[in-house]
Coordinates of C-alpha atoms and ligand atoms in Angstrom, one line a residue:
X500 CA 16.1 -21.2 18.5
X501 CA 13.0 -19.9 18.9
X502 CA 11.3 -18.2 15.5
X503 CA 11.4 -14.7 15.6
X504 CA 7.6 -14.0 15.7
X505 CA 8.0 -15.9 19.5
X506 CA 6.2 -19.3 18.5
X507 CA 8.5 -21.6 20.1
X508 CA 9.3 -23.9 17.4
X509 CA 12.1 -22.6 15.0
X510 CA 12.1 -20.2 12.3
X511 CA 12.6 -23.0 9.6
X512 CA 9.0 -25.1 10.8
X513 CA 7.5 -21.3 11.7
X514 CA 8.0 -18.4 9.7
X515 CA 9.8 -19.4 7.0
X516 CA 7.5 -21.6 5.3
X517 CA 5.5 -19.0 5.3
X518 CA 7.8 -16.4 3.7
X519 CA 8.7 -19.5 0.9
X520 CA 4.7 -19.9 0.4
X521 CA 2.4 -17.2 1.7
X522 CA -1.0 -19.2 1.4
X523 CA 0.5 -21.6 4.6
X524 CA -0.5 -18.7 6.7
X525 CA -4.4 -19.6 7.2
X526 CA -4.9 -16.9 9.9
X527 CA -4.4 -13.0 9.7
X528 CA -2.7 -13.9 13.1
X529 CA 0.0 -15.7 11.5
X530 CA 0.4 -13.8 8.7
X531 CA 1.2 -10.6 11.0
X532 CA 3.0 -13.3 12.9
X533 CA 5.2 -13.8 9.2
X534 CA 5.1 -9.6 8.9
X535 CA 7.1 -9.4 12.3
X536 CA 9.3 -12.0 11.1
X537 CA 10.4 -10.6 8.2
X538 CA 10.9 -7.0 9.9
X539 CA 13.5 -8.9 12.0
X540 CA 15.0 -10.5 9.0
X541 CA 14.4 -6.9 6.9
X542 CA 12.8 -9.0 4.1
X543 CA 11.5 -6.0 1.8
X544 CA 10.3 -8.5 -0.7
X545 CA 8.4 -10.5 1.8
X546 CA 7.1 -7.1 3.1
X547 CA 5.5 -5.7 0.3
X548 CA 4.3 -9.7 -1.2
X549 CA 2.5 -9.5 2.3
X550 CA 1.0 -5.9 1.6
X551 CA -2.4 -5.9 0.3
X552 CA -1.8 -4.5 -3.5
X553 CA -4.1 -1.6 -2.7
X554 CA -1.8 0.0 -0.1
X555 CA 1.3 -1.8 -1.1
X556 CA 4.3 1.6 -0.3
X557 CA 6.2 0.0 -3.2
X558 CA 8.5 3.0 -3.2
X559 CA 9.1 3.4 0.5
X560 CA 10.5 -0.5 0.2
X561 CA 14.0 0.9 0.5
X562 CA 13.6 3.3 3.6
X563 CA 11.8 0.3 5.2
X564 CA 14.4 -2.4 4.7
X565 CA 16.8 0.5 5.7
X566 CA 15.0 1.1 9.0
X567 CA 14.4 -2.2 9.4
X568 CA 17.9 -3.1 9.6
X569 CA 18.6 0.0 11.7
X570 CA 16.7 -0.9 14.9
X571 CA 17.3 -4.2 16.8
X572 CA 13.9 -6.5 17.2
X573 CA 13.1 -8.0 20.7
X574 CA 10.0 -9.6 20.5
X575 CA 6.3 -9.5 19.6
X576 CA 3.3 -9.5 21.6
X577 CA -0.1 -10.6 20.3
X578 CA -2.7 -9.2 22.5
X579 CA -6.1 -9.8 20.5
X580 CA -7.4 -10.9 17.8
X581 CA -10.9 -10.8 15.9
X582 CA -11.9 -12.6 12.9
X583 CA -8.9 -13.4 10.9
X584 CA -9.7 -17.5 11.1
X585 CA -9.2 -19.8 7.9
X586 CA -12.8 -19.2 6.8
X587 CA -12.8 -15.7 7.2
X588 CA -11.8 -12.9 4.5
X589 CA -11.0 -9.9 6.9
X590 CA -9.7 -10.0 10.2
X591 CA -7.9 -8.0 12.5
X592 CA -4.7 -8.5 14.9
X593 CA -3.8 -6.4 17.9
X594 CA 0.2 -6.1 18.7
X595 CA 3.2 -4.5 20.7
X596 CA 6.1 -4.8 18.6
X597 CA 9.3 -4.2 20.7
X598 CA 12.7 -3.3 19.5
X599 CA 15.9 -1.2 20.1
X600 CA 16.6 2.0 18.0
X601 CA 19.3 4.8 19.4
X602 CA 19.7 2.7 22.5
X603 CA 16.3 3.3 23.8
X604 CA 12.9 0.4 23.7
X605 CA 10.3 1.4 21.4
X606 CA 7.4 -0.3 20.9
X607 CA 4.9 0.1 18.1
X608 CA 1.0 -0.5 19.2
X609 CA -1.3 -0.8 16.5
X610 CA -4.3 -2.7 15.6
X611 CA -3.9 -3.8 12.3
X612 CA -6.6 -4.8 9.2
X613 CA -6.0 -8.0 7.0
X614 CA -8.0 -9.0 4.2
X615 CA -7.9 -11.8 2.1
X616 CA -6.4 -11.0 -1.6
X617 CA -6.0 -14.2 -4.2
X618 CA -6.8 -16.6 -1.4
X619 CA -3.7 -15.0 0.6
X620 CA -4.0 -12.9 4.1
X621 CA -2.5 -9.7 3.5
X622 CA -2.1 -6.6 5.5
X623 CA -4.4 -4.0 4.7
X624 CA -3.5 -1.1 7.2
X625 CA -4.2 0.1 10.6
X626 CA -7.6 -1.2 11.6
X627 CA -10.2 2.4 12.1
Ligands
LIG1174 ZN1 7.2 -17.5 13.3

């Protein structure tokens, strides 16, 4: 099986490493990559590890494992990206995230910031 995040090697050699260890992701695009993962596996804890500690919505963690959970993921799209590489410190990562909620597709479209934080990509916020 594919991983979640639509690399096609599995979850266990993708993803999950990642989740276990957050400094394998060396790119803000993997990182996200992790993010989308652990939507689909509505990992709150990995979710707000991942957060940068300045925006971290520690007390929405609940609602958003809840929502998570709610909605069925289908897949993720990575359409750009800018910055973000091993040697960088802030990046960004442009995405459709797809999923099922009430029956209907949704997709969310966002351009999202990373920085660096303790040698870690994290997830700032939407990017402008
Ligand atoms: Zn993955």
């Amino acid at each position: 099986m594919n991983c979640y995040c639509g690399n096609t090697t599995p979850y266990s050699e993708c993803c999950e490493k990642i989740h276990r260890n957050i400094q394998l992701a060396i790119t803000a695009e993997q990182l996200m990559r992790s993010r989308y993962s652990a939507f689909a596996k509505a990992d709150g804890d990995y979710l707000m590890q991942s957060h940068h500690s300045s925006t971290r919505p520690i007390k929405e963690k609940k609602s958003i494992v809840a929502w998570a959970k709610s909605v069925q993921w289908i897949k993720l799209e990575v359409l750009e990206t800018s910055k973000g590489k091993p040697i960088d410190t802030e990046g960004t990562v442009t995405f459709n995230a797809y999923f099922y909620e009430n029956g209907n597709v949704e997709v969310i479209h966002e351009k999202s910031a990373f920085i660096k934080e303790n040698n870690a990509w994290k997830y700032l916020g939407l990017s402008e």
